[in-house]
Amino acid sequence: MHVLEVLPPRLYPCLNSQKRAILRTLQISIHPYPSYEARKERGDDRTGLETNEVALQQLYDLISGTVNRGEGNSCLILGPRGSGKTRLVERCLLNIPNKPIILRLSGWTQHSDRLAMREIAHQLNQQTGTTIFVHPDDVPRNIDNDYPDRELNPFLDKSVSSMLVSSASLPLSSHLPTLISALPTLPRPTIVILDGFDLFSLHPRQSLLYCLLDTAQSCHSGAKSRGLAVVGITTRVDTVNLLEKRVKSRFSGRILRTAPPQDLEGWIEVAKATLMPRVLDENQEKSYNEEWKSLWNMAIEKFLSDRSVTKALNETFSITRDIRMLNKIMASLALHLAPTSPFPSVSQIKATVLSQRIRPRSPFLHTLSYPALCLLIASVHVDSTGHSTFTFEMLHECFYDQLRTSLSAPVQVNGGSIGMAFEYLVSVKLFTCIAPSTGVAKEFVKYHSVVAREDVKKAVDKTGQINLRKWFTKAQ
């Protein structure tokens, strides 16, 4: 069976279903890594992939104890950026059979305990509808009607404009213990996810962390409480040391570690799991027939085995191991699928990988005039002598020292002098003035070059000028 270049109309729904499945996989990350069991069967024991699977099982056991037995638990998920910490939590919550109450807080957003309290109250009202935490939409629009819980509810603004709905205000810090202690009494178990856990330790007295961990510690299996689990997410390895003694004593000490793939094969496995999702919803399964499945699987196997694709992924992997970068590449491939190009191609992934790279700051260096290139090389020589700043006279002297040793270096080319070249480099901001002064002559004003040594070397190599290349290599 060969891979189709143009998709027949009968398979259009299958292509759309495949695109939705890939994007859904990238969004909720159902299969960020191949399953440990599948890799174990083929003798693959790469550590980076196994680390996340072990952490997933440990987190699942912890949350299951809270959901099924009403336990109080706490843990910290630690790993570098892009190693799958948030993805790990989302995968675990998807597999929990009895859906608990999930409270999501972020240290980047909730800068104080009062902001965190208001967010907790808002999310509790959205998920439980309890009258303890009244939502602004529940306030009567007629202000003449007396609302019995208005005075007792600290999460409502008591100043209500005529015919307008009240907005939630910041509650007092004294209400924090009451709010947190009410979590185990809710109808369902509660999971509190603290993203940026280390930032919460910067709050005064760490009151929020103390109340959460103290309440979780007081929950016991078999009691009347529904259970509370506190899951922290952080990248700082010294987060536990940031906790106060009274807070640290209430933390369970469980630290689950995550790690990105350690080699290129791991990245390719992630890409394959993304492009070939194994979980589809009911609507997708209706249009996901066997013919399309065979065509798609064969095309992906051929695509990932191509040397150009492996090279493109390897170049990105050598720069960053962040899975989020790979997800961006996979998302771009999925969005460019069309009936005229129904399968990923080498040209698409090359263009996608290139679009994620940082553009060179000065891609036109090799087109500069000969005197301008000489000034750039002179700035490299001056910098190599320990002078990060320079004046025109310093570069001029360096240029003429080279001129005296090499008569092949002209002072003027096509009507352009060394002075005009210097003024041009200043105008295009390759040389920036750092100490302007009205009492200093132009030739003695200090400048700084924004062009890196490597960029100058590439520009000199592109020109093919042997004498410039020899002069550049003299800079130590």
Short mmCIF file of C-alpha atoms in Angstrom, two decimals:
data_model
loop_
_atom_site.label_atom_id
_atom_site.label_comp_id
_atom_site.label_asym_id
_atom_site.label_seq_id
_atom_site.Cartn_x
_atom_site.Cartn_y
_atom_site.Cartn_z
CA MET A 1 0.00 0.00 0.00
CA HIS A 2 1.47 3.36 -1.02
CA VAL A 3 0.95 6.69 0.69
CA LEU A 4 -1.61 8.89 -1.04
CA GLU A 5 -0.49 12.34 -2.16
CA VAL A 6 -4.04 13.66 -2.54
CA LEU A 7 -6.77 12.43 -0.25
CA PRO A 8 -10.01 11.12 -1.78
CA PRO A 9 -13.19 12.91 -0.62
CA ARG A 10 -14.45 9.86 1.28
CA LEU A 11 -11.52 10.20 3.72
CA TYR A 12 -11.96 13.94 4.42
CA PRO A 13 -13.83 13.24 7.70
CA CYS A 14 -11.06 10.90 8.77
CA LEU A 15 -8.44 13.61 8.24
CA ASN A 16 -10.44 16.10 10.29
CA SER A 17 -10.88 13.53 13.04
CA GLN A 18 -7.15 12.83 13.05
CA LYS A 19 -6.33 16.53 13.37
CA ARG A 20 -8.76 16.90 16.27
CA ALA A 21 -7.26 13.85 17.97
CA ILE A 22 -3.72 15.23 17.69
CA LEU A 23 -4.68 18.68 18.93
CA ARG A 24 -6.67 17.16 21.78
CA THR A 25 -3.67 15.05 22.73
CA LEU A 26 -1.48 18.15 22.74
CA GLN A 27 -4.02 20.07 24.80
CA ILE A 28 -4.65 17.57 27.57
CA SER A 29 -1.53 15.46 26.96
CA ILE A 30 -3.13 12.05 27.27
CA HIS A 31 0.00 10.31 25.97
CA PRO A 32 3.00 12.59 26.50
CA TYR A 33 5.22 9.53 26.87
CA PRO A 34 4.88 5.93 25.71
CA SER A 35 3.63 3.64 28.45
CA TYR A 36 6.31 2.05 30.60
CA GLU A 37 4.78 -1.40 30.09
CA ALA A 38 4.98 -1.07 26.29
CA ARG A 39 8.61 -0.03 26.44
CA LYS A 40 9.49 -2.75 28.93
CA GLU A 41 8.14 -5.41 26.58
CA ARG A 42 10.61 -4.36 23.90
CA GLY A 43 13.49 -4.01 26.38
CA ASP A 44 13.55 -0.19 26.42
CA ASP A 45 14.51 1.18 29.87
CA ARG A 46 15.38 4.81 29.15
CA THR A 47 15.56 6.58 32.50
CA GLY A 48 13.99 9.89 31.44
CA LEU A 49 10.77 8.20 30.35
CA GLU A 50 10.60 5.82 33.30
CA THR A 51 10.99 8.65 35.82
CA ASN A 52 7.72 10.26 34.82
CA GLU A 53 5.87 6.96 34.75
CA VAL A 54 7.02 6.14 38.27
CA ALA A 55 5.99 9.61 39.45
CA LEU A 56 2.61 9.17 37.76
CA GLN A 57 1.95 5.93 39.60
CA GLN A 58 3.02 7.42 42.92
CA LEU A 59 0.79 10.47 42.44
CA TYR A 60 -2.13 8.29 41.39
CA ASP A 61 -1.78 6.16 44.54
CA LEU A 62 -1.64 9.29 46.68
CA ILE A 63 -4.73 10.90 45.18
CA SER A 64 -6.59 7.58 45.18
CA GLY A 65 -6.06 7.38 48.93
CA THR A 66 -7.65 10.80 49.30
CA VAL A 67 -10.55 10.13 46.95
CA ASN A 68 -11.37 6.55 47.95
CA ARG A 69 -10.44 6.44 51.64
CA GLY A 70 -10.71 10.07 52.75
CA GLU A 71 -7.02 10.42 53.59
CA GLY A 72 -5.14 13.66 54.00
CA ASN A 73 -2.05 13.77 51.79
CA SER A 74 0.52 16.23 50.50
CA CYS A 75 3.35 16.01 48.00
CA LEU A 76 5.67 18.14 45.91
CA ILE A 77 6.29 17.55 42.19
CA LEU A 78 9.79 18.72 41.33
CA GLY A 79 11.44 18.94 37.93
CA PRO A 80 12.93 21.32 35.36
CA ARG A 81 10.73 23.42 33.11
CA GLY A 82 9.06 21.43 30.37
CA SER A 83 9.69 18.08 32.05
CA GLY A 84 5.97 17.26 32.34
CA LYS A 85 5.01 18.31 35.90
CA THR A 86 1.64 19.88 35.04
CA ARG A 87 1.03 17.21 32.42
CA LEU A 88 1.63 14.57 35.07
CA VAL A 89 -1.05 16.04 37.32
CA GLU A 90 -3.56 16.34 34.49
CA ARG A 91 -3.01 12.73 33.42
CA CYS A 92 -3.54 11.56 36.97
CA LEU A 93 -6.77 13.56 37.40
CA LEU A 94 -8.12 12.16 34.12
CA ASN A 95 -7.72 8.61 35.43
CA ILE A 96 -9.43 9.20 38.79
CA PRO A 97 -12.82 7.40 38.59
CA ASN A 98 -14.66 9.45 41.23
CA LYS A 99 -14.19 13.07 40.24
CA PRO A 100 -13.10 15.15 43.25
CA ILE A 101 -13.31 18.91 43.78
CA ILE A 102 -10.21 20.40 42.14
CA LEU A 103 -8.90 23.78 43.30
CA ARG A 104 -6.18 25.28 41.12
CA LEU A 105 -4.04 28.09 42.50
CA SER A 106 -0.99 29.72 40.96
CA GLY A 107 1.76 31.56 42.78
CA TRP A 108 2.17 33.72 39.70
CA THR A 109 -1.40 35.01 40.01
CA GLN A 110 -2.38 34.76 43.67
CA HIS A 111 0.28 37.06 45.11
CA SER A 112 -1.27 37.12 48.58
CA ASP A 113 -3.29 34.82 50.82
CA ARG A 114 -6.32 37.07 50.45
CA LEU A 115 -6.28 36.68 46.67
CA ALA A 116 -5.92 32.92 47.11
CA MET A 117 -8.88 32.86 49.50
CA ARG A 118 -11.13 34.65 47.04
CA GLU A 119 -10.09 32.28 44.25
CA ILE A 120 -10.77 29.25 46.46
CA ALA A 121 -14.22 30.57 47.34
CA HIS A 122 -15.00 31.27 43.69
CA GLN A 123 -13.93 27.81 42.50
CA LEU A 124 -15.80 26.11 45.35
CA ASN A 125 -18.98 27.93 44.43
CA GLN A 126 -18.56 26.95 40.78
CA GLN A 127 -18.08 23.26 41.60
CA THR A 128 -20.38 22.77 44.61
CA GLY A 129 -22.94 25.58 44.51
CA THR A 130 -22.77 25.74 48.30
CA THR A 131 -24.47 28.71 50.00
CA ILE A 132 -21.50 29.14 52.31
CA PHE A 133 -19.55 30.70 49.48
CA VAL A 134 -22.14 32.75 47.62
CA HIS A 135 -21.33 33.72 44.05
CA PRO A 136 -22.07 37.31 42.99
CA ASP A 137 -24.60 36.05 40.45
CA ASP A 138 -26.66 34.67 43.35
CA VAL A 139 -27.07 38.11 44.94
CA PRO A 140 -30.60 39.48 44.31
CA ARG A 141 -30.65 42.21 41.72
CA ASN A 142 -33.24 44.11 43.76
CA ILE A 143 -31.26 45.72 46.57
CA ASP A 144 -34.44 46.29 48.56
CA ASN A 145 -34.65 42.54 49.19
CA ASP A 146 -32.86 41.52 52.33
CA TYR A 147 -30.32 38.78 51.74
CA PRO A 148 -29.88 36.76 54.95
CA ASP A 149 -26.28 35.63 54.35
CA ARG A 150 -24.93 38.97 53.19
CA GLU A 151 -23.55 40.02 56.58
CA LEU A 152 -22.09 36.58 57.25
CA ASN A 153 -20.38 36.11 53.91
CA PRO A 154 -16.87 37.65 53.88
CA PHE A 155 -16.44 37.06 50.15
CA LEU A 156 -19.05 39.61 49.05
CA ASP A 157 -18.65 43.33 48.69
CA LYS A 158 -21.20 44.94 51.01
CA SER A 159 -21.43 48.09 48.88
CA VAL A 160 -23.97 47.24 46.17
CA SER A 161 -24.89 49.75 43.51
CA SER A 162 -28.51 50.11 42.52
CA MET A 163 -29.75 47.33 40.21
CA LEU A 164 -26.20 45.94 39.87
CA VAL A 165 -24.79 42.59 40.94
CA SER A 166 -22.30 42.71 43.79
CA SER A 167 -18.69 41.71 43.12
CA ALA A 168 -16.55 39.55 45.38
CA SER A 169 -14.15 41.48 47.59
CA LEU A 170 -10.95 40.44 49.24
CA PRO A 171 -11.78 38.67 52.52
CA LEU A 172 -9.89 39.32 55.72
CA SER A 173 -6.91 37.12 56.50
CA SER A 174 -8.60 36.02 59.72
CA HIS A 175 -11.12 34.04 57.65
CA LEU A 176 -8.39 31.79 56.18
CA PRO A 177 -8.47 29.02 58.84
CA THR A 178 -12.26 28.85 58.67
CA LEU A 179 -12.22 28.60 54.89
CA ILE A 180 -9.55 25.89 54.70
CA SER A 181 -10.99 23.84 57.58
CA ALA A 182 -14.28 23.63 55.67
CA LEU A 183 -12.65 21.77 52.74
CA PRO A 184 -12.79 18.25 54.30
CA THR A 185 -16.49 18.74 55.11
CA LEU A 186 -17.50 19.24 51.47
CA PRO A 187 -19.60 16.59 49.67
CA ARG A 188 -16.60 15.33 47.69
CA PRO A 189 -12.86 14.98 48.35
CA THR A 190 -10.79 18.05 47.54
CA ILE A 191 -7.55 18.24 45.56
CA VAL A 192 -5.63 21.52 45.86
CA ILE A 193 -3.01 22.10 43.14
CA LEU A 194 -0.46 24.82 43.91
CA ASP A 195 1.43 25.78 40.76
CA GLY A 196 4.55 27.77 41.60
CA PHE A 197 4.63 26.29 45.10
CA ASP A 198 7.84 28.14 45.97
CA LEU A 199 6.11 31.49 45.39
CA PHE A 200 3.52 30.72 48.06
CA SER A 201 6.36 30.38 50.55
CA LEU A 202 7.04 34.10 50.03
CA HIS A 203 3.64 35.04 51.50
CA PRO A 204 3.79 36.58 55.00
CA ARG A 205 4.01 33.88 57.70
CA GLN A 206 3.14 31.27 55.03
CA SER A 207 -0.38 31.19 56.44
CA LEU A 208 -2.01 29.60 53.40
CA LEU A 209 0.50 26.75 53.26
CA TYR A 210 0.24 26.21 57.01
CA CYS A 211 -3.56 26.00 56.96
CA LEU A 212 -3.66 23.68 53.94
CA LEU A 213 -0.97 21.30 55.20
CA ASP A 214 -2.30 21.33 58.77
CA THR A 215 -5.82 20.50 57.57
CA ALA A 216 -4.51 17.74 55.29
CA GLN A 217 -2.50 16.26 58.15
CA SER A 218 -5.54 16.20 60.41
CA CYS A 219 -7.59 14.16 57.90
CA HIS A 220 -7.60 10.45 58.73
CA SER A 221 -8.83 7.44 56.79
CA GLY A 222 -12.23 6.25 57.91
CA ALA A 223 -13.18 9.51 59.64
CA LYS A 224 -16.12 11.65 58.65
CA SER A 225 -13.94 13.92 56.54
CA ARG A 226 -13.98 13.49 52.77
CA GLY A 227 -10.21 13.88 52.40
CA LEU A 228 -7.85 16.62 51.27
CA ALA A 229 -4.74 16.38 49.08
CA VAL A 230 -2.29 19.25 48.54
CA VAL A 231 -0.13 18.90 45.42
CA GLY A 232 2.64 21.45 44.90
CA ILE A 233 4.42 22.02 41.58
CA THR A 234 7.80 23.73 41.42
CA THR A 235 11.14 23.88 39.64
CA ARG A 236 13.21 24.97 42.65
CA VAL A 237 15.17 22.16 44.25
CA ASP A 238 15.45 24.09 47.54
CA THR A 239 11.72 24.67 47.96
CA VAL A 240 11.43 22.57 51.11
CA ASN A 241 14.17 24.65 52.73
CA LEU A 242 12.07 27.77 52.11
CA LEU A 243 9.31 26.49 54.38
CA GLU A 244 9.08 27.65 57.96
CA LYS A 245 9.61 25.05 60.66
CA ARG A 246 5.93 24.84 61.60
CA VAL A 247 4.95 24.45 57.93
CA LYS A 248 7.68 21.92 57.15
CA SER A 249 6.61 19.76 60.09
CA ARG A 250 3.15 19.41 58.54
CA PHE A 251 4.45 18.56 55.08
CA SER A 252 4.58 14.84 54.34
CA GLY A 253 8.01 15.09 52.71
CA ARG A 254 6.89 13.24 49.56
CA ILE A 255 8.80 14.62 46.56
CA LEU A 256 7.97 13.22 43.12
CA ARG A 257 10.55 13.99 40.45
CA THR A 258 10.04 14.43 36.72
CA ALA A 259 12.57 14.50 33.90
CA PRO A 260 12.48 15.21 30.16
CA PRO A 261 13.58 12.54 27.65
CA GLN A 262 17.31 11.97 27.92
CA ASP A 263 18.01 11.14 24.27
CA LEU A 264 16.72 11.72 20.75
CA GLU A 265 14.92 8.37 20.70
CA GLY A 266 12.79 9.58 23.58
CA TRP A 267 11.80 12.69 21.63
CA ILE A 268 10.90 10.61 18.60
CA GLU A 269 8.78 8.34 20.82
CA VAL A 270 6.93 11.40 22.15
CA ALA A 271 6.38 12.68 18.62
CA LYS A 272 5.08 9.29 17.53
CA ALA A 273 2.71 9.05 20.51
CA THR A 274 1.41 12.53 19.66
CA LEU A 275 0.87 11.91 15.96
CA MET A 276 -0.63 8.48 16.56
CA PRO A 277 -3.02 8.97 19.51
CA ARG A 278 -4.58 5.79 20.82
CA VAL A 279 -7.57 7.41 22.52
CA LEU A 280 -10.42 8.89 20.48
CA ASP A 281 -13.85 10.04 21.51
CA GLU A 282 -17.04 8.45 20.19
CA ASN A 283 -17.58 11.01 17.44
CA GLN A 284 -14.09 10.47 16.11
CA GLU A 285 -14.36 6.70 16.15
CA LYS A 286 -17.30 6.84 13.75
CA SER A 287 -15.16 8.35 11.00
CA TYR A 288 -11.87 6.67 11.96
CA ASN A 289 -12.07 3.64 9.69
CA GLU A 290 -9.47 0.98 9.10
CA GLU A 291 -8.46 2.26 5.67
CA TRP A 292 -7.50 5.65 7.04
CA LYS A 293 -5.79 4.09 10.06
CA SER A 294 -3.55 1.97 7.83
CA LEU A 295 -2.68 4.91 5.59
CA TRP A 296 -1.96 7.23 8.49
CA ASN A 297 0.16 4.77 10.48
CA MET A 298 2.22 3.90 7.42
CA ALA A 299 2.75 7.57 6.58
CA ILE A 300 3.86 8.42 10.13
CA GLU A 301 6.27 5.48 10.29
CA LYS A 302 7.81 6.57 6.99
CA PHE A 303 7.88 10.21 8.12
CA LEU A 304 9.65 9.58 11.42
CA SER A 305 12.17 7.18 9.85
CA ASP A 306 13.30 9.81 7.33
CA ARG A 307 16.85 11.02 7.98
CA SER A 308 15.92 14.65 7.33
CA VAL A 309 13.17 14.49 9.95
CA THR A 310 15.52 12.88 12.45
CA LYS A 311 18.10 15.58 11.75
CA ALA A 312 15.57 18.38 12.23
CA LEU A 313 14.41 16.91 15.54
CA ASN A 314 17.98 16.30 16.63
CA GLU A 315 18.94 19.93 15.98
CA THR A 316 16.07 21.11 18.18
CA PHE A 317 16.82 18.50 20.85
CA SER A 318 20.44 19.65 21.00
CA ILE A 319 19.22 23.18 21.82
CA THR A 320 16.43 22.41 24.28
CA ARG A 321 14.86 19.32 25.83
CA ASP A 322 11.65 21.15 26.65
CA ILE A 323 8.72 18.99 25.53
CA ARG A 324 6.67 22.15 25.00
CA MET A 325 8.88 23.02 22.05
CA LEU A 326 8.20 19.61 20.51
CA ASN A 327 4.48 20.14 21.11
CA LYS A 328 4.64 23.41 19.17
CA ILE A 329 6.25 21.61 16.25
CA MET A 330 3.67 18.82 16.31
CA ALA A 331 0.80 21.32 16.56
CA SER A 332 2.06 23.21 13.51
CA LEU A 333 2.30 19.97 11.54
CA ALA A 334 -1.28 19.06 12.47
CA LEU A 335 -2.67 22.48 11.56
CA HIS A 336 -1.07 22.36 8.09
CA LEU A 337 -2.69 19.04 7.18
CA ALA A 338 -5.11 19.40 4.28
CA PRO A 339 -6.71 17.16 1.62
CA THR A 340 -3.97 18.21 -0.81
CA SER A 341 -1.26 17.36 1.74
CA PRO A 342 -2.89 14.92 4.17
CA PHE A 343 0.32 13.65 5.79
CA PRO A 344 3.30 15.40 7.45
CA SER A 345 6.18 16.09 5.10
CA VAL A 346 9.88 16.80 5.43
CA SER A 347 9.49 20.33 4.06
CA GLN A 348 6.80 21.11 6.63
CA ILE A 349 8.85 20.05 9.63
CA LYS A 350 11.92 21.90 8.34
CA ALA A 351 9.90 25.09 7.98
CA THR A 352 8.29 24.58 11.39
CA VAL A 353 11.59 23.95 13.16
CA LEU A 354 13.13 26.98 11.46
CA SER A 355 10.22 29.18 12.54
CA GLN A 356 10.94 28.34 16.20
CA ARG A 357 14.57 29.47 15.96
CA ILE A 358 15.70 32.92 16.98
CA ARG A 359 16.38 35.09 13.96
CA PRO A 360 19.97 36.36 13.61
CA ARG A 361 20.22 39.91 14.89
CA SER A 362 22.19 41.10 11.86
CA PRO A 363 21.70 38.76 8.89
CA PHE A 364 23.07 41.38 6.47
CA LEU A 365 26.63 41.51 7.85
CA HIS A 366 28.18 39.72 4.88
CA THR A 367 26.74 42.39 2.55
CA LEU A 368 28.58 45.24 4.29
CA SER A 369 31.29 47.15 2.49
CA TYR A 370 34.92 46.20 2.81
CA PRO A 371 35.81 49.09 5.18
CA ALA A 372 32.77 48.27 7.39
CA LEU A 373 33.88 44.65 7.70
CA CYS A 374 37.38 45.86 8.56
CA LEU A 375 35.93 47.99 11.37
CA LEU A 376 33.98 45.01 12.72
CA ILE A 377 37.16 42.90 12.72
CA ALA A 378 39.02 45.76 14.39
CA SER A 379 36.36 45.87 17.13
CA VAL A 380 36.94 42.15 17.71
CA HIS A 381 40.70 42.77 18.04
CA VAL A 382 40.12 45.62 20.48
CA ASP A 383 37.76 43.47 22.55
CA SER A 384 40.31 40.65 22.66
CA THR A 385 42.79 43.04 24.27
CA GLY A 386 40.40 43.65 27.15
CA HIS A 387 38.67 46.81 25.95
CA SER A 388 34.91 46.26 25.70
CA THR A 389 34.45 49.88 24.59
CA PHE A 390 36.33 51.73 21.89
CA THR A 391 36.56 54.98 19.99
CA PHE A 392 36.90 55.66 16.30
CA GLU A 393 40.58 56.48 16.77
CA MET A 394 41.23 53.08 18.37
CA LEU A 395 39.63 51.23 15.44
CA HIS A 396 41.34 53.53 12.94
CA GLU A 397 44.75 52.80 14.46
CA CYS A 398 44.06 49.05 14.52
CA PHE A 399 43.01 49.20 10.87
CA TYR A 400 46.16 51.03 9.74
CA ASP A 401 48.38 48.65 11.72
CA GLN A 402 46.92 45.85 9.62
CA LEU A 403 47.21 47.96 6.48
CA ARG A 404 50.92 48.43 6.98
CA THR A 405 51.44 44.67 7.27
CA SER A 406 49.12 43.78 4.38
CA LEU A 407 49.08 46.07 1.34
CA SER A 408 46.11 44.18 -0.10
CA ALA A 409 43.68 45.91 2.29
CA PRO A 410 42.42 49.07 0.55
CA VAL A 411 41.50 52.17 2.54
CA GLN A 412 38.76 53.17 0.13
CA VAL A 413 36.44 50.94 -1.89
CA ASN A 414 33.80 52.21 -4.31
CA GLY A 415 34.03 55.72 -2.93
CA GLY A 416 33.55 54.60 0.71
CA SER A 417 36.14 55.62 3.29
CA ILE A 418 36.80 54.16 6.70
CA GLY A 419 35.15 57.17 8.34
CA MET A 420 32.00 56.85 6.26
CA ALA A 421 31.87 53.13 7.07
CA PHE A 422 32.08 53.92 10.79
CA GLU A 423 29.22 56.43 10.53
CA TYR A 424 27.16 53.82 8.68
CA LEU A 425 27.72 51.19 11.40
CA VAL A 426 26.61 53.75 13.97
CA SER A 427 23.50 54.64 11.95
CA VAL A 428 22.39 50.99 11.68
CA LYS A 429 23.12 50.61 15.44
CA LEU A 430 25.79 47.96 15.10
CA PHE A 431 27.99 50.38 17.05
CA THR A 432 26.14 52.04 19.92
CA CYS A 433 27.30 55.12 21.80
CA ILE A 434 27.63 54.51 25.55
CA ALA A 435 28.99 57.84 26.82
CA PRO A 436 27.86 60.77 24.66
CA SER A 437 29.26 64.16 25.60
CA THR A 438 29.01 67.56 23.95
CA GLY A 439 32.55 68.44 25.01
CA VAL A 440 34.21 65.43 23.35
CA ALA A 441 35.23 65.24 19.69
CA LYS A 442 33.50 62.62 17.55
CA GLU A 443 36.59 60.52 17.13
CA PHE A 444 36.96 60.13 20.91
CA VAL A 445 33.35 59.23 21.79
CA LYS A 446 33.15 55.73 23.27
CA TYR A 447 31.14 53.04 21.48
CA HIS A 448 30.20 49.41 22.02
CA SER A 449 29.73 46.74 19.35
CA VAL A 450 26.46 44.75 19.53
CA VAL A 451 27.73 42.17 17.03
CA ALA A 452 28.98 38.93 18.56
CA ARG A 453 32.35 37.52 17.59
CA GLU A 454 30.70 34.43 16.06
CA ASP A 455 28.50 36.59 13.82
CA VAL A 456 31.54 38.52 12.56
CA LYS A 457 33.29 35.25 11.81
CA LYS A 458 30.32 33.96 9.79
CA ALA A 459 30.13 37.21 7.83
CA VAL A 460 33.85 37.10 7.03
CA ASP A 461 33.61 33.47 5.92
CA LYS A 462 30.70 34.31 3.58
CA THR A 463 32.64 37.08 1.86
CA GLY A 464 35.41 34.69 0.82
CA GLN A 465 38.06 37.36 1.45
CA ILE A 466 41.18 35.45 2.46
CA ASN A 467 43.02 38.51 3.81
CA LEU A 468 40.06 39.40 6.06
CA ARG A 469 39.86 35.84 7.29
CA LYS A 470 43.57 35.81 8.14
CA TRP A 471 43.27 39.14 9.97
CA PHE A 472 40.28 37.89 11.95
CA THR A 473 42.09 34.72 13.07
CA LYS A 474 44.83 36.85 14.61
CA ALA A 475 42.41 38.04 17.30
CA GLN A 476 43.08 35.94 20.39
#
